[in-house]
Every structure is written in structure tokens, then in C-alpha cells.
Tab-separated table of C-alpha atoms in Angstrom:
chain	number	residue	atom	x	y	z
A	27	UNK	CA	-18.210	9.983	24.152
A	28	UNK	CA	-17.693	7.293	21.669
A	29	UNK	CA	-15.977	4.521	21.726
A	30	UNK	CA	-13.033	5.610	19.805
A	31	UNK	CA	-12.669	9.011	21.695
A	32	UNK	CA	-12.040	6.645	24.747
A	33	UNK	CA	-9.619	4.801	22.607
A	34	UNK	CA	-7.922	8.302	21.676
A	35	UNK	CA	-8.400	8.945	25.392
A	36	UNK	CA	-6.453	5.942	26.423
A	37	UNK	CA	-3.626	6.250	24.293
A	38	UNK	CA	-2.889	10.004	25.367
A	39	UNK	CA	-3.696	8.697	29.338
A	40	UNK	CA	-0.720	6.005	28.645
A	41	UNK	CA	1.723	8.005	26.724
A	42	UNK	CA	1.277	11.235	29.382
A	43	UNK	CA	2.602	12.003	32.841
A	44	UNK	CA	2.486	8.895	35.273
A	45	UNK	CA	1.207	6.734	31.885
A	46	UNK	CA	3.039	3.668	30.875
A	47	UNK	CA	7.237	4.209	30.689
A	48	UNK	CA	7.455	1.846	27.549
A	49	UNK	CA	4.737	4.014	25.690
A	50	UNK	CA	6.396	7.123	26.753
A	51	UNK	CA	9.809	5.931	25.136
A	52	UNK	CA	8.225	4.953	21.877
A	53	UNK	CA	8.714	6.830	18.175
A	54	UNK	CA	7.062	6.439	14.746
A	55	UNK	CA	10.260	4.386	14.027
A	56	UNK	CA	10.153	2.226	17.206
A	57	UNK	CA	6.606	1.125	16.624
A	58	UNK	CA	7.608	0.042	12.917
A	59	UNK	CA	7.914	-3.466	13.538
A	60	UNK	CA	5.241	-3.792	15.870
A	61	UNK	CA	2.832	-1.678	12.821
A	62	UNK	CA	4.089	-4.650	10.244
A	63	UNK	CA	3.339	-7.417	12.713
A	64	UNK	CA	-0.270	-6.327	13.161
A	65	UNK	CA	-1.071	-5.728	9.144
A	66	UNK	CA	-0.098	-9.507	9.351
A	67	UNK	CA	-2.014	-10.602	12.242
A	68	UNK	CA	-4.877	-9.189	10.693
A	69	UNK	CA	-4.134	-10.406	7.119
A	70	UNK	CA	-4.276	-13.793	9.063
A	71	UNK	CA	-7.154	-13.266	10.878
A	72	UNK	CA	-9.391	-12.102	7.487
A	73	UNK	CA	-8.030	-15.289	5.483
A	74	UNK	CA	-9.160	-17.299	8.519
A	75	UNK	CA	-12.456	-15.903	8.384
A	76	UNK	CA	-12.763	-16.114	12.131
A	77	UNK	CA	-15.125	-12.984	13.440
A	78	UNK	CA	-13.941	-12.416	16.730
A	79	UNK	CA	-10.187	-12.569	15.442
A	80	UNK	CA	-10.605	-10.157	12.458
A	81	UNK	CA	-12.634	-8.082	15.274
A	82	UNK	CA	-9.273	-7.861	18.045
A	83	UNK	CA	-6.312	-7.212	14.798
A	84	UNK	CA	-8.653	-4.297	13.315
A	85	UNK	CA	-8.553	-2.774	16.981
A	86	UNK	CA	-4.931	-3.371	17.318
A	87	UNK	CA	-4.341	-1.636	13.628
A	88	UNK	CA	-6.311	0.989	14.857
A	89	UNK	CA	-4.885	1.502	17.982
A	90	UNK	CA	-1.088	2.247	15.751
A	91	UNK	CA	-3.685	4.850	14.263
A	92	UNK	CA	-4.030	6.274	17.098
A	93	UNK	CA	-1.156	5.783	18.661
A	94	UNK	CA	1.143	7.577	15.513
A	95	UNK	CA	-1.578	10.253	16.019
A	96	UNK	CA	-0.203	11.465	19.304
A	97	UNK	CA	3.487	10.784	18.740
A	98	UNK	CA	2.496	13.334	16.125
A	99	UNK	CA	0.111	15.787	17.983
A	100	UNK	CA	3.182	15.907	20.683
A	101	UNK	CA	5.528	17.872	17.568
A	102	UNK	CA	7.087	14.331	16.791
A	103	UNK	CA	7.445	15.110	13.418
A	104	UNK	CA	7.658	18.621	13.136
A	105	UNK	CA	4.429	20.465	12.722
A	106	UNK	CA	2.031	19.180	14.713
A	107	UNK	CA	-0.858	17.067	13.677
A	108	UNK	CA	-3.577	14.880	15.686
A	109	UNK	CA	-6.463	11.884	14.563
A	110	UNK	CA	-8.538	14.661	13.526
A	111	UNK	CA	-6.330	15.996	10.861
A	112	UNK	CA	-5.430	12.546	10.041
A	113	UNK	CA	-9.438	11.702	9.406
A	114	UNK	CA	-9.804	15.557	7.410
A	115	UNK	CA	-7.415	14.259	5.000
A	116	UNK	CA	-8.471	10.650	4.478
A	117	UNK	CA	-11.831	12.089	4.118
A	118	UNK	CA	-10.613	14.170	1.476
A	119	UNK	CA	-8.092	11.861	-0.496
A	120	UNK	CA	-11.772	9.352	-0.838
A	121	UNK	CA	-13.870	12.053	-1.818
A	122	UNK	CA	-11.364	13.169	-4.289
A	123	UNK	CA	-10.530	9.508	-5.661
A	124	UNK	CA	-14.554	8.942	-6.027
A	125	UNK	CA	-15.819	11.719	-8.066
A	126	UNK	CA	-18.300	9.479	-9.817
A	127	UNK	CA	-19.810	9.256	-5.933
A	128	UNK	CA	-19.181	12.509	-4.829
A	129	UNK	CA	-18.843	14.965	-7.871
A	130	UNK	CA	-20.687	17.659	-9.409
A	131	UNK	CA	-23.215	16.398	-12.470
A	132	UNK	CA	-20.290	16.982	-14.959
A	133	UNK	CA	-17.808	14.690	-12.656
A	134	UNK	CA	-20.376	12.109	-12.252
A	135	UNK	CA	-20.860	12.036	-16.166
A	136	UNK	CA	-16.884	12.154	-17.089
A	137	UNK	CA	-16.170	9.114	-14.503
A	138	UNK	CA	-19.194	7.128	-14.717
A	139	UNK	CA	-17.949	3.750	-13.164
A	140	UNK	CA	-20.318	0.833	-13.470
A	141	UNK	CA	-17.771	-1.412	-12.552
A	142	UNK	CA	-14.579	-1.939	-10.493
A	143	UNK	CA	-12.720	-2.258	-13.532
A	144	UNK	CA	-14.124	1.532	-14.333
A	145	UNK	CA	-12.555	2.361	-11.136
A	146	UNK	CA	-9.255	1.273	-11.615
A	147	UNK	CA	-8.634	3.626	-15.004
A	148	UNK	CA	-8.778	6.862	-13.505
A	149	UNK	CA	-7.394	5.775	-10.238
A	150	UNK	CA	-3.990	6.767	-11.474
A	151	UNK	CA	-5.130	10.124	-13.252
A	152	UNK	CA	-6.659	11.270	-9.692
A	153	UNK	CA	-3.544	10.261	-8.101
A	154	UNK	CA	-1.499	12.237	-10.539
A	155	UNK	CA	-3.636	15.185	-9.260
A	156	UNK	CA	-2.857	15.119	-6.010
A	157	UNK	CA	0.649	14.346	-6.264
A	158	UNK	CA	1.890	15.707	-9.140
A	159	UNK	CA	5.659	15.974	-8.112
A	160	UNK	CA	5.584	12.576	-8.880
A	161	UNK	CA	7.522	11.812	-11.898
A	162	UNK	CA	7.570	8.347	-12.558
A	163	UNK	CA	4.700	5.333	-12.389
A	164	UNK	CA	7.303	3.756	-9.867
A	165	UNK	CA	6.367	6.894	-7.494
A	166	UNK	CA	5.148	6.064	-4.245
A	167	UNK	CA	5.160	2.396	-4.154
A	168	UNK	CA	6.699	1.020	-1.008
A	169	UNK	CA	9.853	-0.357	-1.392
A	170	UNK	CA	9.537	-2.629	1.715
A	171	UNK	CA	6.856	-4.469	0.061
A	172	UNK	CA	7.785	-8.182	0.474
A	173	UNK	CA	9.404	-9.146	-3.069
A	174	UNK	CA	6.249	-11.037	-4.432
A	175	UNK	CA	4.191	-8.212	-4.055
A	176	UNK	CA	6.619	-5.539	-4.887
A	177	UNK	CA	7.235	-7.475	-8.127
A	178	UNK	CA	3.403	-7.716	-8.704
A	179	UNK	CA	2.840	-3.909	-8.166
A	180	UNK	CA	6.010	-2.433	-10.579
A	181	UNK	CA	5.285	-5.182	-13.140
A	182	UNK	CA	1.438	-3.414	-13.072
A	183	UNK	CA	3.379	-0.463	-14.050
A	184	UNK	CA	5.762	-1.787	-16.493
A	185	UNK	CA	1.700	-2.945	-18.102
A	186	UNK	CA	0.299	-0.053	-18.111
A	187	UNK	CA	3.210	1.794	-19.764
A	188	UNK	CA	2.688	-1.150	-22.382
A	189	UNK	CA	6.567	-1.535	-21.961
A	190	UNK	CA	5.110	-5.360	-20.812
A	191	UNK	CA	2.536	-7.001	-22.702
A	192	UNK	CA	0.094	-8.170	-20.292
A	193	UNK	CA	-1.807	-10.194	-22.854
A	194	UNK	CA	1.917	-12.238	-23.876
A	195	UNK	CA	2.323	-15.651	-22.889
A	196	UNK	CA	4.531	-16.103	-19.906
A	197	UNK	CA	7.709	-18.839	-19.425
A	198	UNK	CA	5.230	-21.600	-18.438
A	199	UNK	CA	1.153	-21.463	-17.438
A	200	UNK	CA	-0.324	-21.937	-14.488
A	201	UNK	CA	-4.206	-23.155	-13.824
A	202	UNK	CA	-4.584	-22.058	-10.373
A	203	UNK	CA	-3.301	-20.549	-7.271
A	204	UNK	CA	-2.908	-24.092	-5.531
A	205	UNK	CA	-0.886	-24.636	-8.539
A	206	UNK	CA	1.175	-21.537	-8.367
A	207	UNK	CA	2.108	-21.818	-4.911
A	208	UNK	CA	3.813	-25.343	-5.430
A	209	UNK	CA	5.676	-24.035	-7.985
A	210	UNK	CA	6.657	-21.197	-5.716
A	211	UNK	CA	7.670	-23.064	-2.813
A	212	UNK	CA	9.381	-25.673	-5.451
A	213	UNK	CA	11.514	-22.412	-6.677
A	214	UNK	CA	12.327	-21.285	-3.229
A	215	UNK	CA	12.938	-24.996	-2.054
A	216	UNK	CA	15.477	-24.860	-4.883
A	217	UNK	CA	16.938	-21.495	-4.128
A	218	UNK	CA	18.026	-22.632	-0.726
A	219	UNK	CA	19.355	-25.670	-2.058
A	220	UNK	CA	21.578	-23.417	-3.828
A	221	UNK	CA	22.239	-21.048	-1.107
A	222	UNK	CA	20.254	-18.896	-2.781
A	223	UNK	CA	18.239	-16.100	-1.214
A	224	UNK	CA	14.936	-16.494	-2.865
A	225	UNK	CA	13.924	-12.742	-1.701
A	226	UNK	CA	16.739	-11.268	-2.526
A	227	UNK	CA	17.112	-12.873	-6.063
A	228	UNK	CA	13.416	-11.305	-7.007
A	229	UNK	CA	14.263	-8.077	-5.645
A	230	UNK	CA	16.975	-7.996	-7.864
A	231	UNK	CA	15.461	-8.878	-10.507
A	232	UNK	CA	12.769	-6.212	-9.973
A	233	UNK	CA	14.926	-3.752	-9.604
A	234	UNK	CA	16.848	-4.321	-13.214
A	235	UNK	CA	12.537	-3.933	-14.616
A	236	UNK	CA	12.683	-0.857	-12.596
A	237	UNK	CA	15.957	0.732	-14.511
A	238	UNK	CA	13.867	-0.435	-17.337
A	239	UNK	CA	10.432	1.520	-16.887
A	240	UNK	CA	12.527	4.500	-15.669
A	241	UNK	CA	14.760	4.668	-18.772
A	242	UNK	CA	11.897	3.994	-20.868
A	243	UNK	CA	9.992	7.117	-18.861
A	244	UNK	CA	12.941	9.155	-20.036
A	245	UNK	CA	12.425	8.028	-23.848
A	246	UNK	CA	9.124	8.780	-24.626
A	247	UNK	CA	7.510	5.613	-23.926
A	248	UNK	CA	5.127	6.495	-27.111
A	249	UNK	CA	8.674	5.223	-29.171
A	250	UNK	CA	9.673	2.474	-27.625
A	251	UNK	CA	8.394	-1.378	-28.357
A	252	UNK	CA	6.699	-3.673	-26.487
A	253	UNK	CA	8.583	-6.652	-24.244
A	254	UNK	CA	7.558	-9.816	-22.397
A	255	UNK	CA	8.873	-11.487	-19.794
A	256	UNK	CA	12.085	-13.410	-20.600
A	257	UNK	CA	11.124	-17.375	-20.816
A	258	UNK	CA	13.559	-19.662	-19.445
């Protein structure tokens, strides 16, 4: 037995008869909070480059893995599933994402990546493939991203639609990310000086781009022009 079939072991052992109560009581939604809490631990523990600390989070990540994976092979969400279904797939969605690794001769010719750069433009064209009830580049992106990020990932899109020049200049320049972040913190600073709720002010804001790309999806983006980002 390896180590994670004890893991998977454990987690069944704590969640079945005479287990732990709490564990027992929990749901996917319960175990929400708890989920975001550890992606942060361990986003803390990588940028602190401490071993043993990126070591514990990546079990505790894991062990939500696990964890979801016998709410679910208990019927929690319908149909039942368990880890093992949850691996099949993952396997699947890489193999599929990575045919210049793992395709036929023709595959490895058509996507030929050299670089990560290669990578990146026909991520989004296997993506389409496997989802393709998706109708808009705003598809699938979470919307509890925190702001910053959120506005990072749909301006992406707004790029590649070209309904944003990425090359334009932007309201002011910045040099670096110590640079940035003072400038940041010097916005939000300002924001609550104003009463002002810094998150929810870029949220809003990325939500009037989103009406944008959507109405520009409807279009024919071919037609319409190219826009930058408004400078003060």
C-alpha cells in the first residue's frame, strides 16, 4: 500500500461509522473556506521557499483532494465518483492539452512547442475541444478570483480578442514589481481614505470590460476596432 492509499484510507476511516463527528457533518460547500485557506497557506509557504512548509500545505491540499473524493464516492453530488475517477480524468485532460508530448507523429508535427510561449497558443484551441459549450473567452474563469487576478485573467481575454491592445501604452509605467506594489497599496491606501472599497471598485470595473468582450463576441469581433485602457 502506498502512501496515498493510506491517506485515501484515512479519510474514508474518519468520515465512516464511529470516525470523526465533524468530518461526518462536512459537504463540498462546508469545506469551501477551509479549501481557499489552504491554496493560501501553500501559496505562502512556496514564496517562502521553506521545504518542510511547502512539504505540510501540499499534504493538506491534497488531503481536500481526497477528502471531496469521498463526499463524492458517498452520492454527494449525484452520480457517484471516487479519487480514481478523479485521477482518469486529470490524466486525460494533460494528455489531451500536451499533444506535442503525447500525440501521434502528425500531432507532434502540428503542435511542435519549443517553448512555453508555443504552449500557451493552442492552450485555448484544446480547451475549446473539450468544452465546446463554451461560448465566450470569459467561459470558465472563476468569478471568485480575488479582483487583481480576476482583472489580470479577463483583461488576457479582452488581448487576445485584440479588443485591448496589449502592445498600447498604459495610464502611467511601471519599472518593477517593488514599484507596482507601492503604487497599489498607495491606491488602496487612498480608496479607504475615501471609504472606498478598493475590491469592490476593480470588480466593477471588470465587470463593465466584461459587457465589453461579450458584446463585442456578439459583433463579430473581426469588425470591431481596437481599444486601450482609459488613461487618467
Amino acid at each position: 500500500m502506498t502512501k496515498l492509499d493510506e491517506l485515501i484510507a484515512v479519510a474514508a476511516k474518519l468520515r465512516g461509522p464511529g470516525g470523526c463527528p465533524w468530518d461526518a457533518e462536512q459537504t463540498h460547500q462546508s469545506l469551501v473556506k477551509y479549501l481557499i485557506e489552504e491554496v493560501y497557506e501553500l501559496v505562502d509557504a512556496i514564496e517562502s521557499g521553506n521545504r518542510d512548509e511547502v512539504l505540510e500545505e501540499l499534504g493538506d491540499v491534497l488531503y481536500h483532494v481526497v477528502f471531496h473524493s469521498d463526499l463524492a464516492e458517498h452520492g454527494s453530488l449525484g452520480e457517484k465518483f471516487n479519487i480514481q475517477d478523479v485521477a482518469e480524468l486529470s490524466i486525460k485532460k494533460m494528455v489531451g492539452r500536451h499533444p506535442h508530448v503525447f500525440g501521434n507523429e502528425e500531432e507532434l508535427e502540428k503542435y511542435k512547442a519549443e517553448t512555453g510561449d508555443d504552449v500557451m497558443v493552442n492552450w485555448d484551441d484544446h480547451k475549446k475541444r473539450e468544452k465546446p459549450e463554451r461560448s465566450s473567452v470569459l467561459d470558465g474563469i472563476p468569478k471568485h478570483l480575488p479582483a487583481l487576478a480576476l482583472a489580470d485573467k479577463v483583461i488576457g481575454k479582452a488581448e487576445k480578442l485584440n479588443l485591448l491592445d496589449a502592445n498600447a501604452p498604459g495610464p502611467f509605467s511601471v519599472t518593477s514589481e517593488a514599484e507596482l506594489g507601492a503604487i497599489l497599496l498607495a491606491m488602496v491606501s487612498s480608496a479607504r481614505a475615501a471609504g472606498i472599497d478598493a475590491e469592490g471598485a476593480l470588480r466593477g470595473a471588470v465587470r463593465e470590460l466584461e459587457v465589453e468582450i461579450r458584446e463585442f463576441e456578439l459583433d463579430d469581433a473581426n469588425d470591431a476596432g481596437v481599444i486601450a485602457l482609459p488613461a487618467e
